[in-house]
XYZ file of N, CA and C in Angstrom:
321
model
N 9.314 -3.362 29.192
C 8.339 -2.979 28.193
C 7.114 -3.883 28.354
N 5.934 -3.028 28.282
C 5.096 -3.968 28.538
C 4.166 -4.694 27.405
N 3.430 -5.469 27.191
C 2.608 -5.785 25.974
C 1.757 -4.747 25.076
N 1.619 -3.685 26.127
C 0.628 -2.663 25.649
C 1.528 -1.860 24.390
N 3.209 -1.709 25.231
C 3.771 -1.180 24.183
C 4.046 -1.620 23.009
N 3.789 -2.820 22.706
C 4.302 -3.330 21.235
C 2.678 -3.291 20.354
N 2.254 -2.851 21.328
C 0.887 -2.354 20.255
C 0.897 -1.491 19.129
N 0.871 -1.159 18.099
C 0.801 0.046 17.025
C 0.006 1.077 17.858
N -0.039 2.280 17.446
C -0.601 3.658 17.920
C -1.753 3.415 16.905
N -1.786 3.266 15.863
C -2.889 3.109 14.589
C -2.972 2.067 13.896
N -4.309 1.510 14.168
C -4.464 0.461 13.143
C -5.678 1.014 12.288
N -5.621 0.439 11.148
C -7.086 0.742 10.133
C -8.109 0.022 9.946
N -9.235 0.028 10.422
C -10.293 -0.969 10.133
C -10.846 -0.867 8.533
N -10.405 -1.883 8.154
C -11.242 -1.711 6.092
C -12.688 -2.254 6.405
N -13.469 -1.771 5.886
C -14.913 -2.070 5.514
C -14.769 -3.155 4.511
N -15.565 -4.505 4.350
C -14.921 -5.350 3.462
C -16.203 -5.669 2.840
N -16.749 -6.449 1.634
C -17.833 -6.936 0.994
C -17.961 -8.349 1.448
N -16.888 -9.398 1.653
C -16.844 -10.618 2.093
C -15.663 -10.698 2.725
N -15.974 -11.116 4.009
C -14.724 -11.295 5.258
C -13.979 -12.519 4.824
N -14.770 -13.709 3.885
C -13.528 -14.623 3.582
C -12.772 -14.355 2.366
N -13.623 -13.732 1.730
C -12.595 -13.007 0.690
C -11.472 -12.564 0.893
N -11.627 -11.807 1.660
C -10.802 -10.821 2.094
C -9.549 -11.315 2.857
N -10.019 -12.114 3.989
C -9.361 -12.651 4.775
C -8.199 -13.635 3.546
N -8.650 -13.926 2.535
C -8.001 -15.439 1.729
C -7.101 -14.226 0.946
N -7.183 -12.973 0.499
C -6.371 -12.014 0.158
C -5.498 -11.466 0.885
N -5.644 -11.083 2.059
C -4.865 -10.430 2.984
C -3.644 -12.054 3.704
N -4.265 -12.894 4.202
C -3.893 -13.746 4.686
C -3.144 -14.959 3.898
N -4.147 -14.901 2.749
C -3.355 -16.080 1.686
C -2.364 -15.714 0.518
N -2.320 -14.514 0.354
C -1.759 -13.723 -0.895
C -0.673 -12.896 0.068
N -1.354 -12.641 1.264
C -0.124 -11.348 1.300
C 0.416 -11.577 2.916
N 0.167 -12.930 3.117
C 0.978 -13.591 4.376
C 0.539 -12.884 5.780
N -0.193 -12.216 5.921
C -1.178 -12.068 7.053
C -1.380 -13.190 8.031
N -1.810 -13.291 9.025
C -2.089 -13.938 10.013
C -2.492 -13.488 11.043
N -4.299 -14.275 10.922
C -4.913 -13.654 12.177
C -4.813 -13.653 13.491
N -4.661 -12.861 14.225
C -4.221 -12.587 15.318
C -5.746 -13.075 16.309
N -6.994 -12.545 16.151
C -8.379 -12.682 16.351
C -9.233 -12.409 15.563
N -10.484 -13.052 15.686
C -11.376 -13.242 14.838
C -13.048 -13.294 15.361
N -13.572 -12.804 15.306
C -15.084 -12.567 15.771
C -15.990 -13.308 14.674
N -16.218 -14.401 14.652
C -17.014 -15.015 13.282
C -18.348 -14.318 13.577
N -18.883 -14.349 13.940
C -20.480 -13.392 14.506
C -20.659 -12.444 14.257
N -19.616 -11.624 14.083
C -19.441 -10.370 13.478
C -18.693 -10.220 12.127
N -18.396 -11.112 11.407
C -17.790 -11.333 10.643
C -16.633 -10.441 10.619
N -15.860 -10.205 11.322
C -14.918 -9.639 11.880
C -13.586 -10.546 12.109
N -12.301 -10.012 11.998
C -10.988 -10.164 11.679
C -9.866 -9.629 12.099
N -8.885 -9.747 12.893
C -7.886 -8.740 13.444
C -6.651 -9.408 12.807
N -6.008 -8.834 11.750
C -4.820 -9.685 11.488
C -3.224 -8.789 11.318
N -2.007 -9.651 11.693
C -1.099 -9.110 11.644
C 0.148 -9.830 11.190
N 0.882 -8.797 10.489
C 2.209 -9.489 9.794
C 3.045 -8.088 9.702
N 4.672 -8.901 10.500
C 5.594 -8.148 10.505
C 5.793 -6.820 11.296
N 4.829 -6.880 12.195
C 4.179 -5.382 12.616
C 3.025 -4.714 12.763
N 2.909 -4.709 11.400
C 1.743 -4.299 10.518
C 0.095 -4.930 11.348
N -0.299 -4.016 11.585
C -2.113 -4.666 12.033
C -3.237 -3.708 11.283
N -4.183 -4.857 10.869
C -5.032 -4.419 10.160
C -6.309 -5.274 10.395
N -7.809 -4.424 11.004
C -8.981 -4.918 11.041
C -9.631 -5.075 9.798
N -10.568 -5.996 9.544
C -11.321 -6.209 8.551
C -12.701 -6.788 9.097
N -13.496 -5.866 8.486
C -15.345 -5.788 9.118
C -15.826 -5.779 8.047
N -16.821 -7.157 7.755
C -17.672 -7.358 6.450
C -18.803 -5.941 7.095
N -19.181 -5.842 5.711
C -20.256 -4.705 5.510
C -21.461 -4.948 6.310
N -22.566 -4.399 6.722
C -23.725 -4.434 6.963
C -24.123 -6.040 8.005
N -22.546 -6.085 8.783
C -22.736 -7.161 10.129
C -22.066 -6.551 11.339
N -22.572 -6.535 12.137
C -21.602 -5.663 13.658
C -21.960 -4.364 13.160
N -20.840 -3.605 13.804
C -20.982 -2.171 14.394
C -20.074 -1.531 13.174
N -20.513 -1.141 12.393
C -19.760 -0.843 10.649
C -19.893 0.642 10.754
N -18.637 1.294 10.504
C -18.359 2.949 10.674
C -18.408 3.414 9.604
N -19.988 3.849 9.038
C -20.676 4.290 7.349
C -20.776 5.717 8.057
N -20.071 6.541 7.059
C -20.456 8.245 7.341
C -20.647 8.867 6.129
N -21.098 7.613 4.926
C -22.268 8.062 4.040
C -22.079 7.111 3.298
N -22.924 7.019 1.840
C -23.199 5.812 1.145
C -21.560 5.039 0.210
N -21.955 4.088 0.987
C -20.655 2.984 0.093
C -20.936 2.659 -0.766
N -20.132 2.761 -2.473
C -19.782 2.179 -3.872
C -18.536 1.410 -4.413
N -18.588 0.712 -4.950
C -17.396 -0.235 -4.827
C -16.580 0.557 -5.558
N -15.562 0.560 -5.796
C -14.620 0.596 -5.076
C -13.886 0.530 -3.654
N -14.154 -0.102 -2.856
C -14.190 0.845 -1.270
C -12.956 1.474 -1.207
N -12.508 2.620 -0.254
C -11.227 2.706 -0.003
C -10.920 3.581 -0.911
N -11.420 4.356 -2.010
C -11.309 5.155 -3.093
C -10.295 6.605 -2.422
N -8.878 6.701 -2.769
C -8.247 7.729 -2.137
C -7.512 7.399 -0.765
N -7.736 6.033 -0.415
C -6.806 5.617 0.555
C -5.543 5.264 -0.078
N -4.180 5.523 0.931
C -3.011 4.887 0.719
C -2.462 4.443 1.797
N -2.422 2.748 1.853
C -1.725 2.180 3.642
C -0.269 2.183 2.691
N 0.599 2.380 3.421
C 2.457 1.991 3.504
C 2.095 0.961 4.546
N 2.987 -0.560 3.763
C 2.829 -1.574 5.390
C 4.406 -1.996 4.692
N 4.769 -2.181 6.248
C 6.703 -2.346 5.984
C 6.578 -3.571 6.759
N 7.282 -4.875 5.538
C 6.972 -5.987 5.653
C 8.473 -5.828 5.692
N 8.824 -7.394 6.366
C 10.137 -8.126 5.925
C 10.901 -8.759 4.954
N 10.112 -8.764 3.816
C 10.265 -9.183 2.828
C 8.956 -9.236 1.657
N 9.004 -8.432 0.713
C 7.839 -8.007 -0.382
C 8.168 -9.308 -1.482
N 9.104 -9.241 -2.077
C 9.381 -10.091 -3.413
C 7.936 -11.343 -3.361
N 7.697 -12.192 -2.062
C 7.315 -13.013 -2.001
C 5.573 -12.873 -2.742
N 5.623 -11.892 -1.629
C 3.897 -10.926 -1.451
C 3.619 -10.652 -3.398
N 4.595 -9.690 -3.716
C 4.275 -9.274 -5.229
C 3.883 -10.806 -6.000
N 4.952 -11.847 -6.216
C 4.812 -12.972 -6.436
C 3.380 -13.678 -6.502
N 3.318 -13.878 -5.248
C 1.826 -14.414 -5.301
C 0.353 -13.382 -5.747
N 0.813 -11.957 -5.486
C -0.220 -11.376 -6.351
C -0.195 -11.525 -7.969
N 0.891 -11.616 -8.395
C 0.714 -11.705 -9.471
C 0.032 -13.332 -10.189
N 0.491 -13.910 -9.082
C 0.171 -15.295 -9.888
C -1.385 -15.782 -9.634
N -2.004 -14.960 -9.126
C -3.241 -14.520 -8.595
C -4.412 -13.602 -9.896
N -3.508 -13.251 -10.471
C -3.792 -11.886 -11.634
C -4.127 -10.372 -10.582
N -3.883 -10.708 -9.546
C -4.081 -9.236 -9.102
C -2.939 -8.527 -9.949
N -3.751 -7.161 -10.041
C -3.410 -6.041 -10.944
C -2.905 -5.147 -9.551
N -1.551 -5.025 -9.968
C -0.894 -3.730 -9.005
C -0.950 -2.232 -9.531
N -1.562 -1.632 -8.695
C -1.862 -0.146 -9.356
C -0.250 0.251 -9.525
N 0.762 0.260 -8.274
C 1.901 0.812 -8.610
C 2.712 -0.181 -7.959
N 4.018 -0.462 -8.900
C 4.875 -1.049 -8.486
C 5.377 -1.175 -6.631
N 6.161 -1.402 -5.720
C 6.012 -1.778 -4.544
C 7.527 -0.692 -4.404
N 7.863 -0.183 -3.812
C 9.519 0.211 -3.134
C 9.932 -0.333 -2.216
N 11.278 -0.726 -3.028
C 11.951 -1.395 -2.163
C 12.995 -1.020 -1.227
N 12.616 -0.254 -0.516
C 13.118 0.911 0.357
C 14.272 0.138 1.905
């Protein structure tokens, strides 16, 4: 097997408002770890358990707008990411005050 194969078929690039924000949410809250990182582009490649996910601050680099952005971003998205263990992840969101739209399955 080669390296290429343990690649995912799909990853999602999120459009972000602040890449360290983001990065300190994804990475510090929900155990992420960047894999690569483009500071110049304020750009981010991070992965946990599998799971890979880009993150591109807004209006730096090459940003994929196919019409006007309002915050919320992401309005009508749903990622499933199958971690090795959630309990931890919920934990620190909560102690965070992040607000969980829906409980997590523990499937």
């Amino acid at each position: 097997m080669s390296p290429r194969d343990l690649e995912p078929s799909l990853v999602p690039e999120l459009l972000v408002s602040e890449i360290g924000a983001s990065v300190d949410f994804w990475c510090g809250l929900c155990g992420f770890e960047i894999a690569y990182e483009r500071p110049e582009e304020r750009f981010a490649y991070i992965v946990r358990d599998g799971a890979h996910v880009m993150l591109e601050e807004r209006g730096v680099g090459r940003n994929w707008l196919t019409g006007d952005l309002r915050q919320p971003f992401g309005r009508g998205n749903n990622f499933q990411i199958g971690v090795a263990e959630v309990d931890s992840i919920v934990d620190a969101l909560r102690g965070a005050d992040v607000a969980l739209f829906m409980e997590p399955d523990n499937v």
